Amino acid sequence: MKSSSRWSTIGLVTAWYASNIGVLLLNKYLLSNYGFKYPIFLTMCHMTACSLLSYVAIVWMRLVPLQAIRSRVQFAKIATLSLVFCTSVVSGNVSLRYLPVSFNQAVGATTPFFTAVFAYLMTVKREAWLTYLTLLPVVTGVVIASGGEPSFHLFGFIVCVGATAARALKSVLQGILLSSEGEKLNSMNLLLYMAPMAVVFLLPATLLMEENVVGITIALARNDIKIVWYLLFNSALAYFVNLTNFLVTKSTSALTLQVLGNAKGAVAVVISILIFKNPVSVTGMLGYVLTVIGVILYSEAKKRSK
């Protein structure tokens, strides 16, 4: 039984890595290499797939029990989370147009820094001084990586930092807004409600900021049908990232997931460099390694302070 459980966990972690890295690399390919320059529409495709597949998984297949929204206040809180989530995902996709995946991941690794800042500003929650001290190599590593990045793009960097900050803000807000027992939702049910709201937010943004994107996509499909399969596969992967994330957390722990996430970032960097062959510098890689070490130290300091 133990052996079977171990192999099941390994399979889930592998699926989580594959879907997570896969959607990241495919996003980069579509937005940068393929020339599909519509990150908002791409995010809307992701959220549409998450809406449909979440409904199938929870309502039809009953992978987890359905949790109902109990009040208008709870609905408003979930809508707020959805808006912040949209901002994070769209900004992350926009940054991939301008930055290589390796540098994108380096900036993304600073999420703990922004989480600590927002937690302090919004809840006046103070961590132990050692925990804050471990954030220094996290930030220093990104500064070093920025200076040594051959493909550095200022706008892409700013948007990527914004995406990282929004991701951290969403996690802090989630802890504040859905803190009572009656309002807590597991991640699969939260996605079930957040994804359709995200589509509602993204649709007008797509129509206003990416004019005639549907017509352009149809025209592209007539010349190259592969774009349709890319979008469908990419959107399905976006859902499976969330599904496997939930299943891995359920079979291991949140702390294990954090450690695996740090390793996943390093794997994504190596694979992206091999596939896209973007130039990297020794300084940039040293900066990224310093950031990852800082994140690991931060996780360890948080664990010890509890």
mmCIF file of N, CA and C in Angstrom, residues 56-102:
data_model
loop_
_atom_site.group_PDB
_atom_site.id
_atom_site.type_symbol
_atom_site.label_atom_id
_atom_site.label_comp_id
_atom_site.label_asym_id
_atom_site.label_seq_id
_atom_site.Cartn_x
_atom_site.Cartn_y
_atom_site.Cartn_z
ATOM 1 N N VAL A 56 -17.303 20.172 -14.915
ATOM 2 C CA VAL A 56 -17.300 18.735 -15.211
ATOM 3 C C VAL A 56 -16.717 17.943 -14.034
ATOM 4 N N ALA A 57 -15.581 18.410 -13.509
ATOM 5 C CA ALA A 57 -14.880 17.688 -12.443
ATOM 6 C C ALA A 57 -15.667 17.653 -11.135
ATOM 7 N N ILE A 58 -16.331 18.782 -10.810
ATOM 8 C CA ILE A 58 -17.003 18.869 -9.510
ATOM 9 C C ILE A 58 -18.471 18.436 -9.570
ATOM 10 N N VAL A 59 -19.203 18.919 -10.572
ATOM 11 C CA VAL A 59 -20.646 18.640 -10.638
ATOM 12 C C VAL A 59 -20.938 17.286 -11.267
ATOM 13 N N TRP A 60 -20.227 16.929 -12.322
ATOM 14 C CA TRP A 60 -20.487 15.653 -13.008
ATOM 15 C C TRP A 60 -19.670 14.503 -12.414
ATOM 16 N N MET A 61 -18.349 14.692 -12.343
ATOM 17 C CA MET A 61 -17.482 13.599 -11.886
ATOM 18 C C MET A 61 -17.367 13.530 -10.355
ATOM 19 N N ARG A 62 -17.739 14.617 -9.666
ATOM 20 C CA ARG A 62 -17.738 14.681 -8.203
ATOM 21 C C ARG A 62 -16.377 14.319 -7.595
ATOM 22 N N LEU A 63 -15.321 14.926 -8.173
ATOM 23 C CA LEU A 63 -13.976 14.707 -7.622
ATOM 24 C C LEU A 63 -13.853 15.289 -6.215
ATOM 25 N N VAL A 64 -14.548 16.400 -5.991
ATOM 26 C CA VAL A 64 -14.645 16.984 -4.649
ATOM 27 C C VAL A 64 -16.095 17.407 -4.441
ATOM 28 N N PRO A 65 -16.564 17.481 -3.190
ATOM 29 C CA PRO A 65 -17.940 17.924 -2.936
ATOM 30 C C PRO A 65 -18.140 19.372 -3.382
ATOM 31 N N LEU A 66 -19.318 19.661 -3.928
ATOM 32 C CA LEU A 66 -19.645 21.020 -4.354
ATOM 33 C C LEU A 66 -19.917 21.884 -3.133
ATOM 34 N N GLN A 67 -19.237 23.033 -3.044
ATOM 35 C CA GLN A 67 -19.454 23.989 -1.962
ATOM 36 C C GLN A 67 -20.187 25.202 -2.537
ATOM 37 N N ALA A 68 -21.322 25.526 -1.958
ATOM 38 C CA ALA A 68 -22.152 26.610 -2.489
ATOM 39 C C ALA A 68 -21.704 27.968 -1.952
ATOM 40 N N ILE A 69 -21.949 29.022 -2.738
ATOM 41 C CA ILE A 69 -21.751 30.389 -2.260
ATOM 42 C C ILE A 69 -22.940 30.727 -1.364
ATOM 43 N N ARG A 70 -22.679 31.185 -0.156
ATOM 44 C CA ARG A 70 -23.736 31.324 0.851
ATOM 45 C C ARG A 70 -24.323 32.723 0.978
ATOM 46 N N SER A 71 -23.657 33.719 0.440
ATOM 47 C CA SER A 71 -24.170 35.083 0.596
ATOM 48 C C SER A 71 -23.636 35.991 -0.501
ATOM 49 N N ARG A 72 -24.265 37.145 -0.619
ATOM 50 C CA ARG A 72 -23.803 38.144 -1.587
ATOM 51 C C ARG A 72 -22.422 38.675 -1.192
ATOM 52 N N VAL A 73 -22.201 38.759 0.104
ATOM 53 C CA VAL A 73 -20.899 39.238 0.590
ATOM 54 C C VAL A 73 -19.797 38.277 0.174
ATOM 55 N N GLN A 74 -20.045 36.977 0.325
ATOM 56 C CA GLN A 74 -19.060 35.974 -0.086
ATOM 57 C C GLN A 74 -18.841 36.037 -1.597
ATOM 58 N N PHE A 75 -19.926 36.245 -2.349
ATOM 59 C CA PHE A 75 -19.831 36.389 -3.809
ATOM 60 C C PHE A 75 -18.936 37.572 -4.171
ATOM 61 N N ALA A 76 -19.134 38.700 -3.481
ATOM 62 C CA ALA A 76 -18.337 39.908 -3.742
ATOM 63 C C ALA A 76 -16.859 39.667 -3.421
ATOM 64 N N LYS A 77 -16.606 38.913 -2.356
ATOM 65 C CA LYS A 77 -15.224 38.602 -1.980
ATOM 66 C C LYS A 77 -14.548 37.745 -3.049
ATOM 67 N N ILE A 78 -15.277 36.750 -3.569
ATOM 68 C CA ILE A 78 -14.728 35.868 -4.610
ATOM 69 C C ILE A 78 -14.500 36.660 -5.896
ATOM 70 N N ALA A 79 -15.414 37.594 -6.199
ATOM 71 C CA ALA A 79 -15.254 38.443 -7.388
ATOM 72 C C ALA A 79 -13.993 39.302 -7.275
ATOM 73 N N THR A 80 -13.718 39.810 -6.075
ATOM 74 C CA THR A 80 -12.502 40.607 -5.842
ATOM 75 C C THR A 80 -11.257 39.765 -6.081
ATOM 76 N N LEU A 81 -11.265 38.541 -5.538
ATOM 77 C CA LEU A 81 -10.146 37.617 -5.748
ATOM 78 C C LEU A 81 -9.967 37.311 -7.227
ATOM 79 N N SER A 82 -11.084 37.139 -7.928
ATOM 80 C CA SER A 82 -11.038 36.819 -9.354
ATOM 81 C C SER A 82 -10.392 37.951 -10.156
ATOM 82 N N LEU A 83 -10.731 39.199 -9.795
ATOM 83 C CA LEU A 83 -10.162 40.361 -10.492
ATOM 84 C C LEU A 83 -8.650 40.435 -10.290
ATOM 85 N N VAL A 84 -8.208 40.215 -9.053
ATOM 86 C CA VAL A 84 -6.766 40.228 -8.765
ATOM 87 C C VAL A 84 -6.078 39.066 -9.486
ATOM 88 N N PHE A 85 -6.738 37.907 -9.484
ATOM 89 C CA PHE A 85 -6.213 36.717 -10.176
ATOM 90 C C PHE A 85 -6.053 36.991 -11.669
ATOM 91 N N CYS A 86 -7.066 37.636 -12.267
ATOM 92 C CA CYS A 86 -7.004 38.017 -13.698
ATOM 93 C C CYS A 86 -5.802 38.908 -13.974
ATOM 94 N N THR A 87 -5.636 39.909 -13.123
ATOM 95 C CA THR A 87 -4.524 40.849 -13.282
ATOM 96 C C THR A 87 -3.192 40.114 -13.262
ATOM 97 N N SER A 88 -3.077 39.168 -12.338
ATOM 98 C CA SER A 88 -1.840 38.397 -12.208
ATOM 99 C C SER A 88 -1.553 37.568 -13.454
ATOM 100 N N VAL A 89 -2.562 36.832 -13.915
ATOM 101 C CA VAL A 89 -2.358 35.928 -15.058
ATOM 102 C C VAL A 89 -2.109 36.705 -16.345
ATOM 103 N N VAL A 90 -2.907 37.751 -16.578
ATOM 104 C CA VAL A 90 -2.729 38.564 -17.792
ATOM 105 C C VAL A 90 -1.353 39.223 -17.797
ATOM 106 N N SER A 91 -0.960 39.796 -16.661
ATOM 107 C CA SER A 91 0.359 40.454 -16.572
ATOM 108 C C SER A 91 1.484 39.451 -16.813
ATOM 109 N N GLY A 92 1.341 38.256 -16.247
ATOM 110 C CA GLY A 92 2.344 37.214 -16.465
ATOM 111 C C GLY A 92 2.460 36.841 -17.929
ATOM 112 N N ASN A 93 1.316 36.726 -18.606
ATOM 113 C CA ASN A 93 1.330 36.387 -20.037
ATOM 114 C C ASN A 93 1.904 37.528 -20.873
ATOM 115 N N VAL A 94 1.571 38.777 -20.501
ATOM 116 C CA VAL A 94 2.135 39.929 -21.226
ATOM 117 C C VAL A 94 3.655 39.939 -21.097
ATOM 118 N N SER A 95 4.157 39.654 -19.895
ATOM 119 C CA SER A 95 5.604 39.689 -19.673
ATOM 120 C C SER A 95 6.341 38.653 -20.519
ATOM 121 N N LEU A 96 5.655 37.537 -20.820
ATOM 122 C CA LEU A 96 6.290 36.486 -21.628
ATOM 123 C C LEU A 96 6.527 36.926 -23.074
ATOM 124 N N ARG A 97 5.830 37.967 -23.499
ATOM 125 C CA ARG A 97 6.075 38.511 -24.847
ATOM 126 C C ARG A 97 7.444 39.169 -24.930
ATOM 127 N N TYR A 98 7.922 39.664 -23.791
ATOM 128 C CA TYR A 98 9.137 40.478 -23.790
ATOM 129 C C TYR A 98 10.334 39.843 -23.073
ATOM 130 N N LEU A 99 10.045 38.901 -22.172
ATOM 131 C CA LEU A 99 11.120 38.320 -21.367
ATOM 132 C C LEU A 99 11.259 36.825 -21.628
ATOM 133 N N PRO A 100 12.480 36.299 -21.551
ATOM 134 C CA PRO A 100 12.645 34.840 -21.632
ATOM 135 C C PRO A 100 12.061 34.171 -20.387
ATOM 136 N N VAL A 101 11.681 32.907 -20.522
ATOM 137 C CA VAL A 101 11.073 32.166 -19.410
ATOM 138 C C VAL A 101 12.007 32.130 -18.208
ATOM 139 N N SER A 102 13.310 31.997 -18.459
ATOM 140 C CA SER A 102 14.284 31.907 -17.359
ATOM 141 C C SER A 102 14.226 33.143 -16.471
#
